[in-house]
Short mmCIF file of C-alpha atoms in Angstrom, two decimals:
data_model
loop_
_atom_site.label_atom_id
_atom_site.label_comp_id
_atom_site.label_asym_id
_atom_site.label_seq_id
_atom_site.Cartn_x
_atom_site.Cartn_y
_atom_site.Cartn_z
CA SER A 1 0.00 0.00 0.00
CA GLN A 2 1.04 3.59 -0.49
CA LYS A 3 3.21 5.12 2.22
CA ILE A 4 3.65 8.84 2.69
CA GLU A 5 6.41 10.23 4.85
CA GLN A 6 6.70 13.84 5.88
CA ASN A 7 10.26 14.61 6.85
CA SER A 8 9.84 15.18 10.50
CA GLU A 9 7.06 15.57 12.96
CA ALA A 10 8.30 18.98 14.08
CA LEU A 11 10.28 21.78 12.52
CA ASN A 12 11.39 24.88 14.43
CA ILE A 13 12.69 27.94 12.61
CA GLN A 14 13.20 31.63 13.23
CA GLU A 15 11.00 34.32 11.81
CA GLY A 16 12.13 35.51 8.41
CA LYS A 17 13.76 32.23 7.43
CA THR A 18 12.52 29.83 4.78
CA ALA A 19 10.79 26.71 6.02
CA THR A 20 11.19 23.63 3.82
CA LEU A 21 8.93 20.64 4.42
CA THR A 22 9.35 17.31 2.66
CA CYS A 23 6.82 14.77 1.51
CA ASN A 24 8.06 11.42 0.22
CA TYR A 25 5.89 8.62 -1.11
CA THR A 26 6.36 5.07 -2.28
CA ASN A 27 4.84 3.26 -5.21
CA TYR A 28 3.49 5.11 -8.19
CA SER A 29 3.08 8.83 -8.52
CA PRO A 30 -0.27 10.50 -7.91
CA ALA A 31 -2.03 12.59 -10.49
CA TYR A 32 -2.31 15.41 -7.93
CA LEU A 33 -0.35 16.29 -4.85
CA GLN A 34 -1.86 18.77 -2.43
CA TRP A 35 -0.68 20.65 0.63
CA TYR A 36 -2.96 21.64 3.46
CA ARG A 37 -2.56 23.59 6.66
CA GLN A 38 -4.21 22.35 9.84
CA ASP A 39 -4.48 24.28 13.07
CA PRO A 40 -5.25 22.44 16.35
CA GLY A 41 -8.86 21.27 16.51
CA ARG A 42 -9.65 22.62 13.04
CA GLY A 43 -10.18 21.16 9.61
CA PRO A 44 -7.47 21.10 6.93
CA VAL A 45 -7.25 24.24 4.82
CA PHE A 46 -6.15 23.90 1.21
CA LEU A 47 -2.96 25.70 0.24
CA LEU A 48 -1.60 24.44 -3.07
CA LEU A 49 -2.20 21.71 -5.64
CA ILE A 50 0.41 20.49 -8.10
CA ARG A 51 -0.22 18.10 -10.96
CA GLU A 52 1.93 15.17 -11.98
CA ASN A 53 3.19 16.96 -15.08
CA GLU A 54 4.09 20.15 -13.21
CA LYS A 55 7.44 20.81 -11.60
CA GLU A 56 6.67 23.85 -9.49
CA LYS A 57 3.79 25.98 -8.26
CA ARG A 58 3.85 29.27 -6.40
CA LYS A 59 1.36 31.28 -4.44
CA GLU A 60 2.54 34.37 -2.61
CA ARG A 61 5.14 33.16 -0.06
CA LEU A 62 4.45 29.50 -0.78
CA LYS A 63 6.18 27.26 -3.29
CA VAL A 64 5.67 23.59 -4.02
CA THR A 65 7.87 21.35 -6.15
CA PHE A 66 7.06 17.88 -7.39
CA ASP A 67 9.71 15.41 -8.50
CA THR A 68 8.16 12.16 -9.71
CA THR A 69 11.60 10.59 -10.21
CA LEU A 70 12.53 11.12 -6.58
CA LYS A 71 8.89 10.55 -5.51
CA GLN A 72 9.10 13.70 -3.49
CA SER A 73 7.43 17.05 -3.01
CA LEU A 74 8.99 20.00 -1.25
CA PHE A 75 6.91 22.74 0.32
CA HIS A 76 8.58 26.07 1.02
CA ILE A 77 7.38 29.03 3.05
CA THR A 78 9.60 32.04 2.51
CA ALA A 79 9.93 34.93 4.97
CA SER A 80 8.18 32.82 7.59
CA GLN A 81 6.11 34.46 10.29
CA PRO A 82 4.87 33.25 13.69
CA ALA A 83 1.38 33.11 12.14
CA ASP A 84 2.66 30.34 9.84
CA SER A 85 2.99 28.06 12.86
CA ALA A 86 0.69 25.09 12.20
CA THR A 87 0.73 21.49 11.01
CA TYR A 88 1.21 21.09 7.27
CA LEU A 89 -0.23 18.05 5.57
CA CYS A 90 0.77 16.49 2.30
CA ALA A 91 -2.00 14.61 0.46
CA LEU A 92 -1.89 12.44 -2.64
CA GLN A 93 -4.74 11.95 -5.05
CA TYR A 94 -4.37 9.26 -7.71
CA GLN A 95 -7.26 10.28 -9.89
CA ALA A 96 -9.45 13.34 -9.97
CA GLY A 97 -12.28 12.99 -7.51
CA THR A 98 -10.80 10.06 -5.61
CA ALA A 99 -9.71 9.86 -2.00
CA LEU A 100 -7.02 12.12 -0.63
CA ILE A 101 -4.35 10.05 1.10
CA PHE A 102 -2.78 12.15 3.82
CA GLY A 103 0.60 12.07 5.48
CA LYS A 104 0.88 12.51 9.23
CA GLY A 105 1.98 16.10 8.83
CA THR A 106 4.85 18.26 9.96
CA THR A 107 4.28 20.73 12.78
CA LEU A 108 6.04 23.99 12.02
CA SER A 109 6.88 26.44 14.79
CA VAL A 110 8.13 29.88 13.80
CA SER A 111 9.65 31.86 16.63
CA SER A 112 10.04 35.63 16.66
CA GLU B 1 -16.58 33.40 0.97
CA PRO B 2 -18.67 30.21 0.99
CA GLU B 3 -17.60 27.47 3.35
CA VAL B 4 -18.49 23.95 4.41
CA THR B 5 -20.39 23.84 7.70
CA GLN B 6 -20.81 20.91 10.07
CA THR B 7 -23.10 20.24 13.01
CA PRO B 8 -22.80 19.53 15.82
CA SER B 9 -19.30 20.69 16.67
CA HIS B 10 -19.09 18.11 19.46
CA GLN B 11 -21.19 14.99 19.97
CA VAL B 12 -20.96 12.73 23.00
CA THR B 13 -22.69 9.38 22.82
CA GLN B 14 -22.81 6.05 24.54
CA MET B 15 -21.33 2.98 22.92
CA GLY B 16 -23.91 1.20 20.78
CA GLN B 17 -25.94 4.33 20.05
CA GLU B 18 -26.58 5.70 16.60
CA VAL B 19 -25.22 9.09 15.63
CA ILE B 20 -25.81 11.30 12.62
CA LEU B 21 -23.25 13.89 11.68
CA ARG B 22 -24.42 16.67 9.42
CA CYS B 23 -22.68 18.72 6.79
CA VAL B 24 -23.72 21.48 4.44
CA PRO B 25 -21.28 21.50 1.51
CA ILE B 26 -20.60 24.56 -0.61
CA SER B 27 -23.66 25.05 -2.77
CA ASN B 28 -22.21 24.61 -6.27
CA HIS B 29 -19.98 21.70 -5.34
CA LEU B 30 -20.70 18.28 -6.80
CA TYR B 31 -18.34 15.94 -4.96
CA PHE B 32 -18.67 15.20 -1.27
CA TYR B 33 -16.41 13.38 1.15
CA TRP B 34 -16.13 12.27 4.74
CA TYR B 35 -12.78 11.91 6.48
CA ARG B 36 -11.91 11.21 10.07
CA GLN B 37 -8.92 11.96 12.27
CA ILE B 38 -8.30 10.06 15.47
CA LEU B 39 -6.50 12.24 18.01
CA GLY B 40 -2.81 12.49 17.16
CA GLN B 41 -3.14 10.49 13.96
CA LYS B 42 -3.43 11.31 10.30
CA VAL B 43 -6.55 12.28 8.40
CA GLU B 44 -8.16 9.16 6.92
CA PHE B 45 -10.58 8.87 4.03
CA LEU B 46 -13.95 7.28 4.69
CA VAL B 47 -16.18 7.78 1.66
CA SER B 48 -16.82 9.89 -1.40
CA PHE B 49 -20.21 10.65 -2.89
CA TYR B 50 -21.19 11.92 -6.29
CA ASN B 51 -24.41 12.01 -8.24
CA ASN B 52 -26.36 10.59 -5.30
CA GLU B 53 -24.25 7.52 -4.88
CA ILE B 54 -21.08 6.37 -3.20
CA SER B 55 -18.18 6.56 -5.63
CA GLU B 56 -15.45 5.24 -3.36
CA LYS B 57 -15.14 3.98 0.19
CA SER B 58 -12.32 2.84 2.44
CA GLU B 59 -11.99 -0.26 4.59
CA ILE B 60 -13.02 1.83 7.57
CA PHE B 61 -16.42 2.51 5.99
CA ASP B 62 -18.06 -0.80 6.91
CA ASP B 63 -21.73 -1.72 7.28
CA GLN B 64 -22.03 0.41 10.40
CA PHE B 65 -21.56 3.55 8.32
CA SER B 66 -23.88 5.11 5.78
CA VAL B 67 -24.14 8.41 3.97
CA GLU B 68 -27.07 10.27 2.57
CA ARG B 69 -27.88 13.47 0.79
CA PRO B 70 -31.48 13.83 1.92
CA ASP B 71 -32.08 17.13 0.17
CA GLY B 72 -30.23 19.57 -2.05
CA SER B 73 -28.06 20.97 0.69
CA ASN B 74 -27.32 18.48 3.48
CA PHE B 75 -24.89 15.57 3.47
CA THR B 76 -24.99 13.22 6.43
CA LEU B 77 -22.85 10.45 7.89
CA LYS B 78 -24.62 7.91 10.07
CA ILE B 79 -22.90 5.48 12.39
CA ARG B 80 -25.44 2.84 13.37
CA SER B 81 -23.90 1.39 16.51
CA THR B 82 -20.96 3.40 17.75
CA LYS B 83 -17.85 1.81 19.17
CA LEU B 84 -15.20 3.34 21.43
CA GLU B 85 -12.79 3.37 18.50
CA ASP B 86 -15.14 5.59 16.50
CA SER B 87 -14.10 8.49 18.73
CA ALA B 88 -12.45 10.97 16.37
CA MET B 89 -12.85 14.25 14.52
CA TYR B 90 -15.04 13.76 11.48
CA PHE B 91 -14.51 16.15 8.60
CA CYS B 92 -16.81 16.72 5.69
CA ALA B 93 -15.30 18.04 2.48
CA SER B 94 -16.62 19.07 -0.90
CA SER B 95 -15.11 19.97 -4.23
CA GLU B 96 -16.48 21.74 -7.25
CA THR B 97 -15.05 19.63 -10.02
CA LEU B 98 -12.72 16.72 -10.50
CA GLY B 99 -9.07 17.48 -9.98
CA THR B 100 -9.59 20.37 -7.62
CA SER B 101 -8.86 20.76 -3.97
CA GLY B 102 -11.19 19.79 -1.19
CA ASP B 103 -12.84 22.40 0.97
CA PHE B 104 -13.01 20.96 4.46
CA GLY B 105 -15.48 21.79 7.17
CA PRO B 106 -14.47 22.57 10.75
CA GLY B 107 -15.22 19.04 11.90
CA THR B 108 -17.41 17.28 14.44
CA ARG B 109 -15.65 15.85 17.45
CA LEU B 110 -17.32 12.53 18.26
CA THR B 111 -16.71 11.09 21.70
CA VAL B 112 -17.99 7.58 22.37
CA LEU B 113 -18.18 6.60 26.04
#
């Protein structure tokens, strides 16, 4: 079965630095890879979606890369702020409209 | 901005009781999902629903679970006879078209005693 690993459970960085989160998967590549933010006790909030044939996507301070050879996605937050502190979830989707398969998430803490 | 809503926010029930969790997806969305998250664990897929029928379900979604879209706006998850291990956050999600992100609701925390 598919396994998804997010680099570490916790990542601590200083304000202003770039946070880089990793999502690795086994088996075959998904059609879509998505990143979500989850705050404690809340539902996941969609951030970015990248398709299998795309290498990179950007949205404001966020950037996602997708390397199907390495079976890896990197999620970057530039100029990080304390408000970026949350758990970030990687999710794979093999076909449009099918289940999202989530990783356990990485909890990011940005200190001022 | 439209959002997915869920009620109740917290449900406490006794083991063996039936519960119904309610969701109102975003109005122009066509695809509906239920996920759950046991405390401290990852978000897990339960079921997807499109065109008034289940399109996909996970191993978790056994005969104790059912979903329904009783009218044009609500989407419900029923657990017939709750078990202790059903205690979790249950999230409803909807999406507009295929290949787009899911909009998640705030969740219902189900506690089975």
